[in-house]
Structures are given as structure tokens and as C-alpha cells.
Amino acid sequence: MTRCGMGLAGIFLGLMLLSPARAAEPDSAACQAARTLLAKLSEQQQQLAGQQQALDALLDGTLPTRLDTLNEQLGQPLDAPLPLTRPAPARRPTPDSKCPSLQDDISVLSDQINSLRAANEQLRRQVLTLPLPQRRAFATLLQLREQLRQVTGSPPPPAAQPLLQHIDSVLATLAPLARQQYSTVLEQLDRLWYLPPTVEQSTDIDHDTYLQLMGLRLQMQAQIRKLRADLWQRRSLWQMVASLGGFQQVPGILAHEAERIARQGLDIFTLTRSDLSHEGHHPRTVPVIKNLVAVILGIAAFVLLVRLAGRSRRAALNLHDRVIRASGDRRWLWNISRLISGLAPALPWILIWLVLDALSPWLDQPATRLLFWLLPVAKAYVIFGLMCLGGEWLLLRVAQGAGRYLNSEQSGQATGQARRFALTLLPLWLAMMMIQASLGPSLLYYLVGMVLLTALYLALGRLLVQRRDDYCICLQALLPSRLDPAVEVLLHPAVFWLFAPLLLPVALVSFAVTFTDRVLGEFDWYVRLKARWFRLRTRVAEGSSEDDGTEAPKSEHYERWFAATVPEGSKMPVIDTGLASAMEKSIQRWHEDKTDENALIVAGEKGCGKSLSLQRLEKALAQSCPDLNIVPLSVPAKTCTPEAIYTLVGEALDTDLSQGPGALVESDEGRAPTLLVLDEGQNFFLASIGGLDGWRAVQGLLNARLNNIFLLLMINNQSWAYLNNVFGHDSPSRNVIRVKRWGQTDLRALILSRHQLSGYTLRYDEALLSSRGPEAGNVRNAEQRYFSLLWDASRGNPMVALRLWLTSSKLRGKQVLVGLPTPPSASVLDGMGDTALFVYAAIATHENLTTAEISAVTHLAEPVVRYALKAGFDTGFLQKSEDGRYRLVPLWYQQVISYLTGKNLLNE
């Protein structure tokens, strides 16, 4: 073999020998990194195991020496609220070490770490899920132990050792709370609470250290008391008694709690004496003087607070008056004013209580310690005032619920009875406040609470005895009549005081219903709903059928007072709905050159009082604008051609208008101020081909800018709605008044004033008079109920209301018996057919039409129109005047209009 061949063979052999070594190099680096990772995981596993051991020890009663250490173990401060969401620790994935020999160990350690993290989180949750008051008390006790060790030093003096042992025992006792071992904790906590350690002044501690130890001891007892109260509050009374050994242990528990109240008093005395006997380097008299000055100033401030709070009642009533004055027609402000007036009497007491609560933390200091302990007396005064107010309110509400209103002497008697009622309960309230301050929720607290409730029940019975008859009537307003025998037995005079408070919830519901009715009574929708519900109940009770729409015969002497005009020589009752004033305001502004708008359109329902308001308008303008010439003009039926309109207006103004509105403008300069009233404006158009030319002529007159002529147009609301839909934005005037429906008060004034003119007496039917409760036989309530029904049935239209009054009344000699106002039913229109409905819609839109005009408007043959008119005439909702024009009967007006509107045959 040549040298060259031997060299190649050597190189090849060397490469073969070196390749295993090079392949092992990366494997050794990965394993080295795996060993480092394994060491870190092992260290982390030991740390988590140590945390688990510490948390287990905590739950078993072995606590850390410092609060900071415990907070670190829990991952958050012990006394801090829990976050809304506390996610569980996510499972960490097992790292890939690239070293097969160590990967199994790494996987095992990773699994152990994940398990320990989950277990530790579960242990932390057991501690952190304790109620916040318990955790805060726990943290405070740990801080007190740290302070105690700092005060006593190391080693602690013998006088302080019982205190240290006691706080360690308390902390060890509280640990099982996390495991929900309530019985064990409560039993041991009561034992430690009943037997607090004593701190005696000895030679091994100085006076300052003794005072500090006494303060720490009192703070420890306060925290134990808070813990015990929280445990009692979170569990039922029976569970707590069972946890403490059952009902046979109740006397012992009560004796221990009474002893603790006495011990609490001694502790307060000791703490106060310590505060007053020592305060730094000042003389002994300085703390005493500070507390006495604080007490004097506190009493003076409390008297001033009572006076200032009393002014808040007057301020609330003044605010109520201002709201009433500013409310106007805004009914929601009326209800707010009721709320203000209702809160006004209780407002001073509420303010005093809030101020005392706000001052309480600031007074718990050595310089104001005496004043701090006088706060319960001030709060007892507030409770006394509220009880007096509540007793007086109850007596007044019972009397008002029975329909009786107390005079000044009776109100004074009610105030005295309420004061005696409050004085009876005041000692028990003081006892409750004392137990609350010294024990908190406890067995004695709940027993005294039961005694207080029993005393309150009996005191209410004695208080209600003063208004026994009123109370019985008040209950009848809500209870059905079939319960009257049972109520009479329960409210017999001999046992009234015992059973009257039992029925008080019924009376309170009655008060609430009355108040709600009074508040909602200002809203039309509620009055309408209430009226319809009463009508429905009456029909069901009496089994009456719907009215057929025919009017009962009346005496002509009585009926004439409810016609459009009253007999000659009689004074027409004036009902001011505000329409005449609104028209006068617009005309007066034009007359005083405050506006250039010289036209006004008044649109309203037929019979809403437009024409009658013109009479009031003329009288008002005669005083406010004496130089204004008023020209009233009633438009003849269907004057709907421009020539006829110009002739009509020209004759009224003594001007030739054959050339149109321009001629009126030319004659305006030398004319005296004139008001031209165009009544029955719906006669200016006919909804047919060429029938709207007249309305265009009217538009030209209304749009003419005249300095000395004011045009007032009165038109039916259905006609105005149709013209608006036809002409859109080409409205002849921006000054439009839409007549509102009359209110219930206005309708009542209109009808009762006309009835008074007739000379007849008035009596309401038994269906309107309540037979039981505070409203039994009350004519005023029957009148209110009737006019609510009448207002709903007429929908605020006075013309319809007058006809309904006549149909619901019967004459018996010189007496008028008024029954339920029952409007006719529009269900008769269901079988009329669509063709007939078109005819009736044409009449409603134009207000009055002849047969030929209806045929032109509806494009129906005259025989078809005549058949529909005959059907309406026979049914009773159409009437024909002497000039051959058809109109809706006033009694049927609202029903027919509502029915046609529901069929989308009208424009409003």
C-alpha cells in the first residue's frame, strides 16, 4: 500500500473515532441544563411544601408571630376585602429538558409543584373566605399581640404574662373558624371572654406600662366581643343555643352575658379613669378639664343641632310651597310636593341621627371620652321623637281613613297619646342600645328584642283603642264584607287591644292604597282606568246590559237647562277653560303692534265650546281693546266656492272683494281695527273635485298681511286634520290653537251649575254610594265617582257630557235621581258594511252634509247613500235637520268617531 493510501486510511479512521465524542457533546449540555432545572424545581417544591405546612399549622391554631408574615403567606392582606374574581392558579406545563435520563424526575417534580400550588390555594381560600369582620378582628388581635410584645419586652414581666397567654389562646381558638367548626370556636371563645385576664400593678412595671397594658386588654376584649357578635349574627338563634349545649344552658349563658355587661361597665370606668388620671406630661387636672369642657360644649352643640334640625322642617314646607307655585299644569311636580310634605316632619330627626353617627368615630378619644359615652342618650332622644311621630301619624291616618278629620283639640290629644306610647317603649330601647354597645348580637340581645317587640305589639293595641270605631271603619275599606263577622269578634271592645295590632298590616295597606289613589288621581289615564273598572264591576254585579243609546224622556222644564243655550232671563254659568284667554292674548298682541301675525285658527271637536267661548271673548275685548270693531260671521252650510266666500266676507266688511284678497289689502289702510270672526269654518270646503277651491280662497285671505284686520277662524278638528293632510305644509297660518278636552272639574262645574238653575234637588243612585267603609253613604264620594265616569264616557266633550247627564238621570217629582252614565255602544256599526262607514266618515269629516254632497264626496250612488243614511238614522246615531243636512247625534259623537278612527277612516 502506498503512503498516500495509508494516509487516507488514517484520516478515515480518525474521523470514525472522533464522531462519537462529538455526538456526545450536545447530550452532555442538555443534561447539565436539566440538572439545573431539576435543582430549581426541587427548591420550589420545598418552598411550596413549607407554605403548605405553615398554612396547615395556621388552620390548626399555630399562628405566625407577625401579621406581615401571615399576609405574605396568604398573598394579600388578611383584613382587606376579597377581589371580585380570584382565579385559581393555572397548571404549568412540564418542561422538556431534552435529557431522557432526567425527564422523568422533572415530570414528577412538576406534577408535585402543580398539586402543591392547588392545595395551597385551597388552604388560602379557607382563610380568606372567612367573613370580613372576622378577618379584621383576627388581624387586629395579631397587631395587638405585636404591640403587647413591644410594650413588655423580652422576657415579659410576670404581670404581663397572663395577658400574653390569653391573646395566644384567643388566636389559637379562632383558627378552626376556617374549617367551619363553629361549635368548638364559640364554646372556647365564650370561656375566654367570660374569664378575661387581670392586670395588676406591681413593682416590675411602671405606671405608663400598666396603663398601656390596661388599654391593650380592653381592646382585646372589644375584638373578642365583635367576633362573638358576628358569630351570633350569622347563625340562627336556635343553632347558636344548640352549639352552646342546648336550652338547658340558657340560664347559664344569660348569667354570663349579664356578668359581661357589668364587666364592660367596669372596663369603661377603668379606661375613662386612666384617661382622666394621666395624659403624657400634663397635670392630672388637664384631662378632667378637657372632658368637662367637651361635655358642656357637646350639650350646647346638641341643643343647637336640635334647633337647626327643627328649621329643616320649615325649610321643607317652604320648598313644598314653592314647588306647588311653580308646578302649574305639571302634575309630576304635585306628586313631588306631596313627597316633600310627607318627609318634612321626620326630616329633623333623620338629620340629627346622621350627624350623631358621623361624629361618633371622632369622639372616641381621651379628651372626649365622657362625651362619647353620652351619645347613646342623644340617640335615645331621637328614637323617642321618631316613636312619637310614628304614633301620632298612625292615629291621624286611622281617623282620616275613616273619613274623619281631627280638630286642634283632638290633634293635641293624639299628640299626648303618642308621647305616652313612646315613653312606654323608651326603657326597652335604652336596654337594647346598652346591650348592643356592650355585647352586640347575643342571646340576651335577642331575648330583649323579643320583649321589645311584644311590648310594641301591646302598646300599639293600647294606642289604637283611642280610635276604635275609626279603626273598624278603616279596615272595612279593604276587607270584603264576608269577613265582617270575624272582624267584629276580633275587634270586640274586650279584646280589641289584643287583636287590633294583628290587623294593622291590613290598615297599612289601606293607607297605601289611599295614598296611591290620591297621587295617581292627578293623571287622566288613571282616572279613566279607575272609572272603567268601576263601570265593569257594576255591570258584573248588577248583570246590566249595555245601553242602547236611546235617551229617556225628560221633563221639558228640566231638559231646557241642558240645551245649547239656557232660557231667556237666566244667567249662563261661565266655565273658564282658558280658551277665551288664549284667543284674547293673540288678538291683543296684534292690536298692540307686538306681532304682525293677523290670523288665528282655533280647531276643536264639535261641542267643545268654541262658539260659546266667542261670547266671553267679545266681553273681554270690550275691556282690553275698546276701539276694536268685532264682526262675527257664521259661515252658511257649504259655502265652498271662491265667489261665494268673497261675497260673504265682503258684505261683512262692507268691501267689494270680487278681485280677491288684493282688494281687501287695498281697503285696509283707512279701516279702523277690526276683528273678523269666521265661525263654522268647516263649511268652507267639500272633499270633492273643485270643492277645495273655496278653502284656497280662505288661505289667500288668511295669508294677506293686513294691518287693521284680524281674522279668527273657528273650525272642526276633523275638518282641520283633513285639510292639513291635503295641503301639507301650506298651512294658512302658523298661529293655531287646538282646543283641549275639558277636565273633570270643568264638566262638574258646568253640569251642577245648570242643575242648580233648574231648581231641582239631586240624589245619587245606590250603585254610586258605597255601602261600607269610610265612604259609606258619602254623597261627595258618589259625586266624585259619577263625574269620573262621566268624564271618561264623554272624553271631556261638554256637549256629550250634557246629553249623558240627561240619559243617566230620572225625574221623581222635584228630585233628580242620577245613576251610572252609560254611553251607547259602537258595536252596532260592526254590521253596517264598508260602504256605510265611508258615508259616516264623510259626515264626521265635514260635520254636516246633504245626500247629494255625500254622494259627491264618496262617489257613491244616491240610493246607496240613502240606504246608509237610513240605517244610521234608524239606529239613532244620525239626525237630519230641517235644511236636509245630516249630523252625528251628540250622544253618539265620541263612540262613532272612535270607531271610525280605529278603522283608519278619519284623519284624527
PDB file of N, CA and C in Angstrom, residues 452-530:
ATOM      1  N   LEU A 452     -89.089  43.581  73.526  1.00  0.00           N
ATOM      2  CA  LEU A 452     -89.409  44.879  72.934  1.00  0.00           C
ATOM      3  C   LEU A 452     -90.512  44.742  71.884  1.00  0.00           C
ATOM      4  N   LEU A 453     -90.439  43.720  71.044  1.00  0.00           N
ATOM      5  CA  LEU A 453     -91.483  43.512  70.044  1.00  0.00           C
ATOM      6  C   LEU A 453     -92.837  43.230  70.688  1.00  0.00           C
ATOM      7  N   THR A 454     -92.810  42.427  71.761  1.00  0.00           N
ATOM      8  CA  THR A 454     -94.061  42.148  72.474  1.00  0.00           C
ATOM      9  C   THR A 454     -94.641  43.421  73.082  1.00  0.00           C
ATOM     10  N   ALA A 455     -93.765  44.219  73.692  1.00  0.00           N
ATOM     11  CA  ALA A 455     -94.226  45.478  74.276  1.00  0.00           C
ATOM     12  C   ALA A 455     -94.743  46.427  73.200  1.00  0.00           C
ATOM     13  N   LEU A 456     -94.080  46.433  72.047  1.00  0.00           N
ATOM     14  CA  LEU A 456     -94.543  47.278  70.948  1.00  0.00           C
ATOM     15  C   LEU A 456     -95.922  46.840  70.471  1.00  0.00           C
ATOM     16  N   TYR A 457     -96.129  45.533  70.393  1.00  0.00           N
ATOM     17  CA  TYR A 457     -97.435  45.000  69.980  1.00  0.00           C
ATOM     18  C   TYR A 457     -98.528  45.448  70.945  1.00  0.00           C
ATOM     19  N   LEU A 458     -98.265  45.279  72.241  1.00  0.00           N
ATOM     20  CA  LEU A 458     -99.274  45.645  73.239  1.00  0.00           C
ATOM     21  C   LEU A 458     -99.484  47.157  73.290  1.00  0.00           C
ATOM     22  N   ALA A 459     -98.394  47.931  73.130  1.00  0.00           N
ATOM     23  CA  ALA A 459     -98.530  49.391  73.160  1.00  0.00           C
ATOM     24  C   ALA A 459     -99.330  49.889  71.967  1.00  0.00           C
ATOM     25  N   LEU A 460     -99.147  49.251  70.807  1.00  0.00           N
ATOM     26  CA  LEU A 460     -99.949  49.618  69.636  1.00  0.00           C
ATOM     27  C   LEU A 460    -101.426  49.331  69.884  1.00  0.00           C
ATOM     28  N   GLY A 461    -101.704  48.214  70.538  1.00  0.00           N
ATOM     29  CA  GLY A 461    -103.092  47.905  70.865  1.00  0.00           C
ATOM     30  C   GLY A 461    -103.707  48.962  71.763  1.00  0.00           C
ATOM     31  N   ARG A 462    -102.951  49.372  72.791  1.00  0.00           N
ATOM     32  CA  ARG A 462    -103.458  50.417  73.686  1.00  0.00           C
ATOM     33  C   ARG A 462    -103.611  51.747  72.967  1.00  0.00           C
ATOM     34  N   LEU A 463    -102.716  52.026  72.025  1.00  0.00           N
ATOM     35  CA  LEU A 463    -102.807  53.282  71.275  1.00  0.00           C
ATOM     36  C   LEU A 463    -104.017  53.296  70.353  1.00  0.00           C
ATOM     37  N   LEU A 464    -104.285  52.165  69.684  1.00  0.00           N
ATOM     38  CA  LEU A 464    -105.401  52.107  68.738  1.00  0.00           C
ATOM     39  C   LEU A 464    -106.759  52.076  69.434  1.00  0.00           C
ATOM     40  N   VAL A 465    -106.771  51.726  70.714  1.00  0.00           N
ATOM     41  CA  VAL A 465    -108.037  51.740  71.458  1.00  0.00           C
ATOM     42  C   VAL A 465    -108.658  53.130  71.433  1.00  0.00           C
ATOM     43  N   GLN A 466    -107.786  54.170  71.349  1.00  0.00           N
ATOM     44  CA  GLN A 466    -108.299  55.541  71.370  1.00  0.00           C
ATOM     45  C   GLN A 466    -109.169  55.843  70.148  1.00  0.00           C
ATOM     46  N   ARG A 467    -108.950  55.133  69.033  1.00  0.00           N
ATOM     47  CA  ARG A 467    -109.724  55.359  67.806  1.00  0.00           C
ATOM     48  C   ARG A 467    -110.348  54.048  67.339  1.00  0.00           C
ATOM     49  N   ARG A 468    -111.006  53.346  68.238  1.00  0.00           N
ATOM     50  CA  ARG A 468    -111.515  52.015  67.922  1.00  0.00           C
ATOM     51  C   ARG A 468    -112.519  52.044  66.769  1.00  0.00           C
ATOM     52  N   ASP A 469    -113.516  52.907  66.843  1.00  0.00           N
ATOM     53  CA  ASP A 469    -114.548  52.952  65.801  1.00  0.00           C
ATOM     54  C   ASP A 469    -113.946  53.337  64.448  1.00  0.00           C
ATOM     55  N   ASP A 470    -113.061  54.316  64.466  1.00  0.00           N
ATOM     56  CA  ASP A 470    -112.420  54.720  63.211  1.00  0.00           C
ATOM     57  C   ASP A 470    -111.589  53.581  62.632  1.00  0.00           C
ATOM     58  N   TYR A 471    -110.939  52.811  63.501  1.00  0.00           N
ATOM     59  CA  TYR A 471    -110.110  51.699  63.031  1.00  0.00           C
ATOM     60  C   TYR A 471    -110.962  50.631  62.347  1.00  0.00           C
ATOM     61  N   CYS A 472    -112.126  50.347  62.909  1.00  0.00           N
ATOM     62  CA  CYS A 472    -113.018  49.349  62.303  1.00  0.00           C
ATOM     63  C   CYS A 472    -113.500  49.809  60.926  1.00  0.00           C
ATOM     64  N   ILE A 473    -113.874  51.088  60.813  1.00  0.00           N
ATOM     65  CA  ILE A 473    -114.333  51.611  59.520  1.00  0.00           C
ATOM     66  C   ILE A 473    -113.191  51.604  58.511  1.00  0.00           C
ATOM     67  N   CYS A 474    -112.004  51.914  58.976  1.00  0.00           N
ATOM     68  CA  CYS A 474    -110.838  51.930  58.088  1.00  0.00           C
ATOM     69  C   CYS A 474    -110.560  50.547  57.513  1.00  0.00           C
ATOM     70  N   LEU A 475    -110.715  49.523  58.323  1.00  0.00           N
ATOM     71  CA  LEU A 475    -110.479  48.155  57.840  1.00  0.00           C
ATOM     72  C   LEU A 475    -111.535  47.733  56.829  1.00  0.00           C
ATOM     73  N   GLN A 476    -112.751  48.232  56.960  1.00  0.00           N
ATOM     74  CA  GLN A 476    -113.813  47.847  56.036  1.00  0.00           C
ATOM     75  C   GLN A 476    -113.541  48.317  54.608  1.00  0.00           C
ATOM     76  N   ALA A 477    -112.696  49.344  54.455  1.00  0.00           N
ATOM     77  CA  ALA A 477    -112.404  49.852  53.120  1.00  0.00           C
ATOM     78  C   ALA A 477    -111.657  48.843  52.275  1.00  0.00           C
ATOM     79  N   LEU A 478    -110.999  47.873  52.918  1.00  0.00           N
ATOM     80  CA  LEU A 478    -110.189  46.915  52.169  1.00  0.00           C
ATOM     81  C   LEU A 478    -110.689  45.487  52.310  1.00  0.00           C
ATOM     82  N   LEU A 479    -111.246  45.144  53.442  1.00  0.00           N
ATOM     83  CA  LEU A 479    -111.679  43.768  53.670  1.00  0.00           C
ATOM     84  C   LEU A 479    -113.049  43.532  53.035  1.00  0.00           C
ATOM     85  N   PRO A 480    -113.285  42.353  52.488  1.00  0.00           N
ATOM     86  CA  PRO A 480    -114.614  42.045  51.922  1.00  0.00           C
ATOM     87  C   PRO A 480    -115.661  41.934  53.024  1.00  0.00           C
ATOM     88  N   SER A 481    -116.907  42.111  52.641  1.00  0.00           N
ATOM     89  CA  SER A 481    -117.993  42.133  53.621  1.00  0.00           C
ATOM     90  C   SER A 481    -118.185  40.781  54.309  1.00  0.00           C
ATOM     91  N   ARG A 482    -117.797  39.694  53.637  1.00  0.00           N
ATOM     92  CA  ARG A 482    -117.999  38.381  54.258  1.00  0.00           C
ATOM     93  C   ARG A 482    -117.095  38.168  55.477  1.00  0.00           C
ATOM     94  N   LEU A 483    -116.054  39.013  55.640  1.00  0.00           N
ATOM     95  CA  LEU A 483    -115.182  38.893  56.807  1.00  0.00           C
ATOM     96  C   LEU A 483    -115.641  39.768  57.965  1.00  0.00           C
ATOM     97  N   ASP A 484    -116.722  40.504  57.781  1.00  0.00           N
ATOM     98  CA  ASP A 484    -117.181  41.402  58.843  1.00  0.00           C
ATOM     99  C   ASP A 484    -117.469  40.669  60.149  1.00  0.00           C
ATOM    100  N   PRO A 485    -118.132  39.504  60.143  1.00  0.00           N
ATOM    101  CA  PRO A 485    -118.367  38.817  61.432  1.00  0.00           C
ATOM    102  C   PRO A 485    -117.060  38.475  62.162  1.00  0.00           C
ATOM    103  N   ALA A 486    -116.072  38.005  61.429  1.00  0.00           N
ATOM    104  CA  ALA A 486    -114.795  37.670  62.073  1.00  0.00           C
ATOM    105  C   ALA A 486    -114.106  38.909  62.617  1.00  0.00           C
ATOM    106  N   VAL A 487    -114.186  40.009  61.876  1.00  0.00           N
ATOM    107  CA  VAL A 487    -113.564  41.254  62.329  1.00  0.00           C
ATOM    108  C   VAL A 487    -114.269  41.779  63.577  1.00  0.00           C
ATOM    109  N   GLU A 488    -115.584  41.655  63.613  1.00  0.00           N
ATOM    110  CA  GLU A 488    -116.322  42.119  64.797  1.00  0.00           C
ATOM    111  C   GLU A 488    -115.933  41.331  66.035  1.00  0.00           C
ATOM    112  N   VAL A 489    -115.688  40.025  65.860  1.00  0.00           N
ATOM    113  CA  VAL A 489    -115.274  39.208  67.008  1.00  0.00           C
ATOM    114  C   VAL A 489    -113.878  39.607  67.470  1.00  0.00           C
ATOM    115  N   LEU A 490    -112.971  39.797  66.511  1.00  0.00           N
ATOM    116  CA  LEU A 490    -111.590  40.130  66.870  1.00  0.00           C
ATOM    117  C   LEU A 490    -111.469  41.529  67.463  1.00  0.00           C
ATOM    118  N   LEU A 491    -112.316  42.439  67.000  1.00  0.00           N
ATOM    119  CA  LEU A 491    -112.225  43.826  67.459  1.00  0.00           C
ATOM    120  C   LEU A 491    -113.306  44.169  68.473  1.00  0.00           C
ATOM    121  N   HIS A 492    -113.776  43.178  69.197  1.00  0.00           N
ATOM    122  CA  HIS A 492    -114.715  43.424  70.293  1.00  0.00           C
ATOM    123  C   HIS A 492    -114.009  44.274  71.350  1.00  0.00           C
ATOM    124  N   PRO A 493    -114.716  45.211  71.978  1.00  0.00           N
ATOM    125  CA  PRO A 493    -114.052  46.101  72.942  1.00  0.00           C
ATOM    126  C   PRO A 493    -113.240  45.373  74.002  1.00  0.00           C
ATOM    127  N   ALA A 494    -113.673  44.178  74.405  1.00  0.00           N
ATOM    128  CA  ALA A 494    -112.962  43.480  75.474  1.00  0.00           C
ATOM    129  C   ALA A 494    -111.584  42.992  75.029  1.00  0.00           C
ATOM    130  N   VAL A 495    -111.439  42.635  73.752  1.00  0.00           N
ATOM    131  CA  VAL A 495    -110.164  42.079  73.274  1.00  0.00           C
ATOM    132  C   VAL A 495    -109.573  42.934  72.161  1.00  0.00           C
ATOM    133  N   PHE A 496    -110.087  44.143  72.017  1.00  0.00           N
ATOM    134  CA  PHE A 496    -109.588  44.990  70.922  1.00  0.00           C
ATOM    135  C   PHE A 496    -108.090  45.218  71.039  1.00  0.00           C
ATOM    136  N   TRP A 497    -107.597  45.537  72.241  1.00  0.00           N
ATOM    137  CA  TRP A 497    -106.180  45.836  72.432  1.00  0.00           C
ATOM    138  C   TRP A 497    -105.286  44.649  72.069  1.00  0.00           C
ATOM    139  N   LEU A 498    -105.860  43.434  72.097  1.00  0.00           N
ATOM    140  CA  LEU A 498    -105.057  42.240  71.835  1.00  0.00           C
ATOM    141  C   LEU A 498    -104.972  41.916  70.345  1.00  0.00           C
ATOM    142  N   PHE A 499    -106.061  42.141  69.602  1.00  0.00           N
ATOM    143  CA  PHE A 499    -106.093  41.724  68.193  1.00  0.00           C
ATOM    144  C   PHE A 499    -105.981  42.889  67.206  1.00  0.00           C
ATOM    145  N   ALA A 500    -106.120  44.117  67.686  1.00  0.00           N
ATOM    146  CA  ALA A 500    -106.031  45.255  66.762  1.00  0.00           C
ATOM    147  C   ALA A 500    -104.673  45.327  66.058  1.00  0.00           C
ATOM    148  N   PRO A 501    -103.544  45.155  66.772  1.00  0.00           N
ATOM    149  CA  PRO A 501    -102.262  45.192  66.045  1.00  0.00           C
ATOM    150  C   PRO A 501    -102.106  44.065  65.031  1.00  0.00           C
ATOM    151  N   LEU A 502    -102.836  42.964  65.240  1.00  0.00           N
ATOM    152  CA  LEU A 502    -102.743  41.849  64.290  1.00  0.00           C
ATOM    153  C   LEU A 502    -103.280  42.249  62.923  1.00  0.00           C
ATOM    154  N   LEU A 503    -104.262  43.140  62.906  1.00  0.00           N
ATOM    155  CA  LEU A 503    -104.853  43.594  61.648  1.00  0.00           C
ATOM    156  C   LEU A 503    -104.227  44.890  61.146  1.00  0.00           C
ATOM    157  N   LEU A 504    -103.186  45.354  61.814  1.00  0.00           N
ATOM    158  CA  LEU A 504    -102.555  46.607  61.398  1.00  0.00           C
ATOM    159  C   LEU A 504    -101.979  46.537  59.981  1.00  0.00           C
ATOM    160  N   PRO A 505    -101.381  45.403  59.547  1.00  0.00           N
ATOM    161  CA  PRO A 505    -100.928  45.360  58.147  1.00  0.00           C
ATOM    162  C   PRO A 505    -102.036  45.641  57.138  1.00  0.00           C
ATOM    163  N   VAL A 506    -103.258  45.192  57.439  1.00  0.00           N
ATOM    164  CA  VAL A 506    -104.373  45.488  56.536  1.00  0.00           C
ATOM    165  C   VAL A 506    -104.635  46.985  56.494  1.00  0.00           C
ATOM    166  N   ALA A 507    -104.586  47.618  57.666  1.00  0.00           N
ATOM    167  CA  ALA A 507    -104.803  49.073  57.706  1.00  0.00           C
ATOM    168  C   ALA A 507    -103.692  49.811  56.964  1.00  0.00           C
ATOM    169  N   LEU A 508    -102.454  49.340  57.098  1.00  0.00           N
ATOM    170  CA  LEU A 508    -101.343  49.982  56.389  1.00  0.00           C
ATOM    171  C   LEU A 508    -101.499  49.848  54.878  1.00  0.00           C
ATOM    172  N   VAL A 509    -101.988  48.683  54.437  1.00  0.00           N
ATOM    173  CA  VAL A 509    -102.256  48.521  53.000  1.00  0.00           C
ATOM    174  C   VAL A 509    -103.352  49.480  52.557  1.00  0.00           C
ATOM    175  N   SER A 510    -104.352  49.652  53.418  1.00  0.00           N
ATOM    176  CA  SER A 510    -105.424  50.600  53.099  1.00  0.00           C
ATOM    177  C   SER A 510    -104.881  52.018  52.977  1.00  0.00           C
ATOM    178  N   PHE A 511    -103.965  52.396  53.900  1.00  0.00           N
ATOM    179  CA  PHE A 511    -103.344  53.727  53.809  1.00  0.00           C
ATOM    180  C   PHE A 511    -102.566  53.871  52.506  1.00  0.00           C
ATOM    181  N   ALA A 512    -101.825  52.824  52.137  1.00  0.00           N
ATOM    182  CA  ALA A 512    -101.025  52.879  50.917  1.00  0.00           C
ATOM    183  C   ALA A 512    -101.912  52.990  49.679  1.00  0.00           C
ATOM    184  N   VAL A 513    -103.026  52.251  49.679  1.00  0.00           N
ATOM    185  CA  VAL A 513    -103.951  52.323  48.537  1.00  0.00           C
ATOM    186  C   VAL A 513    -104.545  53.725  48.432  1.00  0.00           C
ATOM    187  N   THR A 514    -104.918  54.301  49.576  1.00  0.00           N
ATOM    188  CA  THR A 514    -105.487  55.656  49.564  1.00  0.00           C
ATOM    189  C   THR A 514    -104.465  56.675  49.074  1.00  0.00           C
ATOM    190  N   PHE A 515    -103.230  56.542  49.539  1.00  0.00           N
ATOM    191  CA  PHE A 515    -102.182  57.481  49.110  1.00  0.00           C
ATOM    192  C   PHE A 515    -101.901  57.330  47.619  1.00  0.00           C
ATOM    193  N   THR A 516    -101.824  56.089  47.143  1.00  0.00           N
ATOM    194  CA  THR A 516    -101.587  55.865  45.715  1.00  0.00           C
ATOM    195  C   THR A 516    -102.722  56.421  44.872  1.00  0.00           C
ATOM    196  N   ASP A 517    -103.947  56.236  45.350  1.00  0.00           N
ATOM    197  CA  ASP A 517    -105.093  56.769  44.627  1.00  0.00           C
ATOM    198  C   ASP A 517    -105.048  58.293  44.570  1.00  0.00           C
ATOM    199  N   ARG A 518    -104.610  58.917  45.651  1.00  0.00           N
ATOM    200  CA  ARG A 518    -104.527  60.375  45.677  1.00  0.00           C
ATOM    201  C   ARG A 518    -103.421  60.883  44.750  1.00  0.00           C
ATOM    202  N   VAL A 519    -102.301  60.165  44.707  1.00  0.00           N
ATOM    203  CA  VAL A 519    -101.190  60.590  43.852  1.00  0.00           C
ATOM    204  C   VAL A 519    -101.529  60.395  42.377  1.00  0.00           C
ATOM    205  N   LEU A 520    -102.041  59.219  42.039  1.00  0.00           N
ATOM    206  CA  LEU A 520    -102.330  58.925  40.637  1.00  0.00           C
ATOM    207  C   LEU A 520    -103.606  59.595  40.155  1.00  0.00           C
ATOM    208  N   GLY A 521    -104.417  60.100  41.082  1.00  0.00           N
ATOM    209  CA  GLY A 521    -105.653  60.756  40.685  1.00  0.00           C
ATOM    210  C   GLY A 521    -105.436  62.020  39.876  1.00  0.00           C
ATOM    211  N   GLU A 522    -104.202  62.520  39.855  1.00  0.00           N
ATOM    212  CA  GLU A 522    -103.901  63.707  39.052  1.00  0.00           C
ATOM    213  C   GLU A 522    -103.680  63.364  37.585  1.00  0.00           C
ATOM    214  N   PHE A 523    -103.596  62.100  37.249  1.00  0.00           N
ATOM    215  CA  PHE A 523    -103.313  61.689  35.881  1.00  0.00           C
ATOM    216  C   PHE A 523    -104.598  61.194  35.207  1.00  0.00           C
ATOM    217  N   ASP A 524    -104.821  61.668  34.000  1.00  0.00           N
ATOM    218  CA  ASP A 524    -106.051  61.324  33.281  1.00  0.00           C
ATOM    219  C   ASP A 524    -106.156  59.825  33.025  1.00  0.00           C
ATOM    220  N   TRP A 525    -105.012  59.181  32.722  1.00  0.00           N
ATOM    221  CA  TRP A 525    -105.070  57.760  32.390  1.00  0.00           C
ATOM    222  C   TRP A 525    -105.537  56.930  33.592  1.00  0.00           C
ATOM    223  N   TYR A 526    -105.163  57.373  34.796  1.00  0.00           N
ATOM    224  CA  TYR A 526    -105.583  56.630  35.984  1.00  0.00           C
ATOM    225  C   TYR A 526    -107.060  56.856  36.265  1.00  0.00           C
ATOM    226  N   VAL A 527    -107.517  58.107  36.112  1.00  0.00           N
ATOM    227  CA  VAL A 527    -108.944  58.388  36.329  1.00  0.00           C
ATOM    228  C   VAL A 527    -109.788  57.609  35.340  1.00  0.00           C
ATOM    229  N   ARG A 528    -109.325  57.542  34.084  1.00  0.00           N
ATOM    230  CA  ARG A 528    -110.062  56.803  33.070  1.00  0.00           C
ATOM    231  C   ARG A 528    -110.084  55.302  33.396  1.00  0.00           C
ATOM    232  N   LEU A 529    -108.923  54.772  33.805  1.00  0.00           N
ATOM    233  CA  LEU A 529    -108.864  53.351  34.152  1.00  0.00           C
ATOM    234  C   LEU A 529    -109.735  53.039  35.363  1.00  0.00           C
ATOM    235  N   LYS A 530    -109.700  53.904  36.349  1.00  0.00           N
ATOM    236  CA  LYS A 530    -110.499  53.678  37.553  1.00  0.00           C
ATOM    237  C   LYS A 530    -111.989  53.726  37.241  1.00  0.00           C
TER     238      LYS A 530
END
